[in-house]
Amino acid sequence: MPSDAVSAAPDCIFCKIVQGAIPSRKVYEDDELFAFHDIAPWAPVHFLIIPKAHIPSMAQVGPQHAGMLGRLMALAPRLAQEQGCNPYPDGGFRIVANTGAEGGQEVHHLHVHVMGGPRPWLKG
Ligand code: 5GP
Ligand code: ZN
C-alpha cells in the first residue's frame, strides 16, 4: 500500500487536495510536501505548504517530524520568491501556523500559510 494512502484521513479536505479529489491551484509538489494557493487569500501572494501525510496540527509534532518541517520551512523562501513576493528586506513574507481552536485553526491538517506582496492585506 502506498505510504500516502496509509497516512490520509478520510474526511480531511487537505488530504483530498493532495490526492487530487478536490481541485487546487498547485504551487509545488514532491514526495513529502504539497503547496497550493489559498482559496480565500488575505494577501496578494497567499499559499499553503502542507505535508502530504495527515498530521492534524503543530500540536502533534515531535522529533520524528524535524526533518520534514525543516524541509518545509526551507522551501518557503524559494516558493515565496517564485510566487511574486518582493525581495527582502523591503519585501519579504509572513509564515503563520494556526494551531487548535484558540490558535485560529480551521482545517485540521498541518499547514503553514505563506503570505506576501504589497500592503494593505485583508488581515494583519
Ligand atoms: P487555518 O484557519 O486552518 O489556518 O487556514 C485554513 C485555510 O485553508 C484558510 O485560509 C482557507 O481559506 C483555506 N482553505 C479552506 N478550504 C480550502 C480549499 O478547499 N481549497 C483551498 N485552496 N484552500 C482552502
Ligand atoms: Zn489530512
XYZ file of C-alpha atoms and ligand atoms in Angstrom:
149
model
C 0.000 0.000 0.000
C 1.430 3.451 -0.852
C 2.550 5.394 2.200
C 0.290 8.367 1.460
C -2.745 6.056 1.402
C -1.924 4.862 4.928
C -1.495 8.379 6.247
C -4.587 10.065 4.724
C -7.591 10.906 6.890
C -10.914 10.116 5.195
C -12.767 13.388 5.826
C -9.819 15.790 5.562
C -10.085 18.377 2.776
C -6.315 18.840 2.561
C -5.779 15.064 2.210
C -8.336 15.209 -0.625
C -6.400 18.111 -2.210
C -3.161 16.064 -2.017
C -4.959 13.146 -3.680
C -6.466 15.400 -6.382
C -10.015 14.559 -5.262
C -10.575 18.275 -4.558
C -9.021 20.600 -7.162
C -6.461 23.204 -6.148
C -4.054 25.641 -7.777
C -0.835 23.751 -7.164
C 2.354 25.670 -6.412
C 4.724 22.771 -5.676
C 4.789 19.019 -5.071
C 7.388 16.442 -4.086
C 7.223 13.055 -2.353
C 6.656 14.608 1.049
C 5.242 18.124 0.622
C 2.468 19.863 -1.321
C 1.836 23.593 -1.774
C -1.224 25.318 -3.225
C -2.869 28.739 -3.346
C -5.282 29.572 -0.523
C -8.860 29.688 -1.796
C -9.548 32.903 0.178
C -6.282 34.890 0.059
C -5.568 37.598 2.664
C -2.602 38.982 0.768
C -1.539 39.398 -2.896
C 0.554 36.220 -2.501
C -1.023 33.595 -0.217
C -0.307 29.909 -0.480
C -0.196 26.973 1.931
C 2.554 24.370 2.355
C 1.480 21.043 3.854
C 2.972 17.625 4.488
C 1.285 15.002 2.319
C 0.924 12.824 5.418
C -2.048 13.674 7.605
C -0.759 15.355 10.777
C -3.617 17.289 12.453
C -1.612 20.310 13.615
C 1.655 21.598 15.059
C 0.407 20.269 18.415
C 1.101 16.679 17.249
C 4.616 17.429 16.009
C 7.527 15.614 17.620
C 11.207 14.911 16.940
C 10.252 12.444 14.191
C 8.908 15.387 12.155
C 12.002 17.584 12.439
C 13.380 16.658 9.024
C 10.082 17.190 7.216
C 9.464 20.515 8.972
C 12.980 21.672 8.197
C 12.453 20.878 4.526
C 9.039 22.597 4.603
C 10.451 25.790 6.134
C 13.466 25.741 3.817
C 11.112 25.517 0.823
C 9.089 28.594 1.846
C 11.507 31.350 0.725
C 12.033 29.757 -2.668
C 8.302 29.392 -3.331
C 7.597 32.881 -1.942
C 10.018 34.362 -4.466
C 8.624 32.235 -7.312
C 5.071 33.319 -6.448
C 5.924 37.006 -6.581
C 6.843 38.113 -3.075
C 9.153 41.107 -3.260
C 12.775 40.684 -2.159
C 13.914 41.017 1.461
C 14.230 43.402 3.267
C 11.721 45.811 1.705
C 9.510 42.940 0.556
C 9.523 39.639 2.403
C 6.703 37.391 3.561
C 4.887 36.148 6.651
C 4.681 32.499 7.737
C 1.763 31.503 10.009
C 0.840 28.127 11.506
C -2.543 28.420 13.242
C -2.834 25.610 15.799
C -6.035 24.497 17.525
C -9.289 26.397 18.013
C -7.731 29.111 20.140
C -4.898 29.361 17.621
C -7.418 30.082 14.864
C -7.038 26.743 13.051
C -9.980 25.812 10.804
C -8.552 22.950 8.740
C -7.044 20.222 10.901
C -4.257 19.081 8.579
C -0.942 20.736 9.432
C -0.245 23.702 7.147
C 1.765 26.882 7.071
C 0.399 29.993 5.396
C 2.957 31.936 3.345
C 1.768 35.486 2.634
C 3.408 38.420 0.946
C 3.142 41.203 -1.592
C 2.364 44.887 -1.250
C 0.143 46.009 1.647
C -2.575 46.563 2.722
C -3.643 42.959 3.275
C -7.163 41.861 4.244
C -5.953 40.564 7.638
C -2.851 41.628 9.511
P -6.493 27.830 9.029
O -7.504 28.804 9.550
O -6.878 26.411 9.333
O -5.080 28.163 9.412
O -6.483 28.038 7.470
C -7.120 27.203 6.558
C -7.003 27.882 5.221
O -7.402 26.965 4.229
C -7.914 29.119 5.062
O -7.115 30.262 4.787
C -8.839 28.759 3.902
O -9.097 29.833 3.047
C -8.091 27.633 3.212
N -8.968 26.658 2.579
C -10.030 26.039 3.149
N -10.595 25.183 2.283
C -9.862 25.261 1.147
C -9.958 24.594 -0.119
O -10.830 23.766 -0.375
N -9.019 24.931 -1.050
C -8.039 25.846 -0.802
N -7.178 26.088 -1.788
N -7.907 26.464 0.378
C -8.817 26.185 1.330
Zn -5.349 15.487 6.049
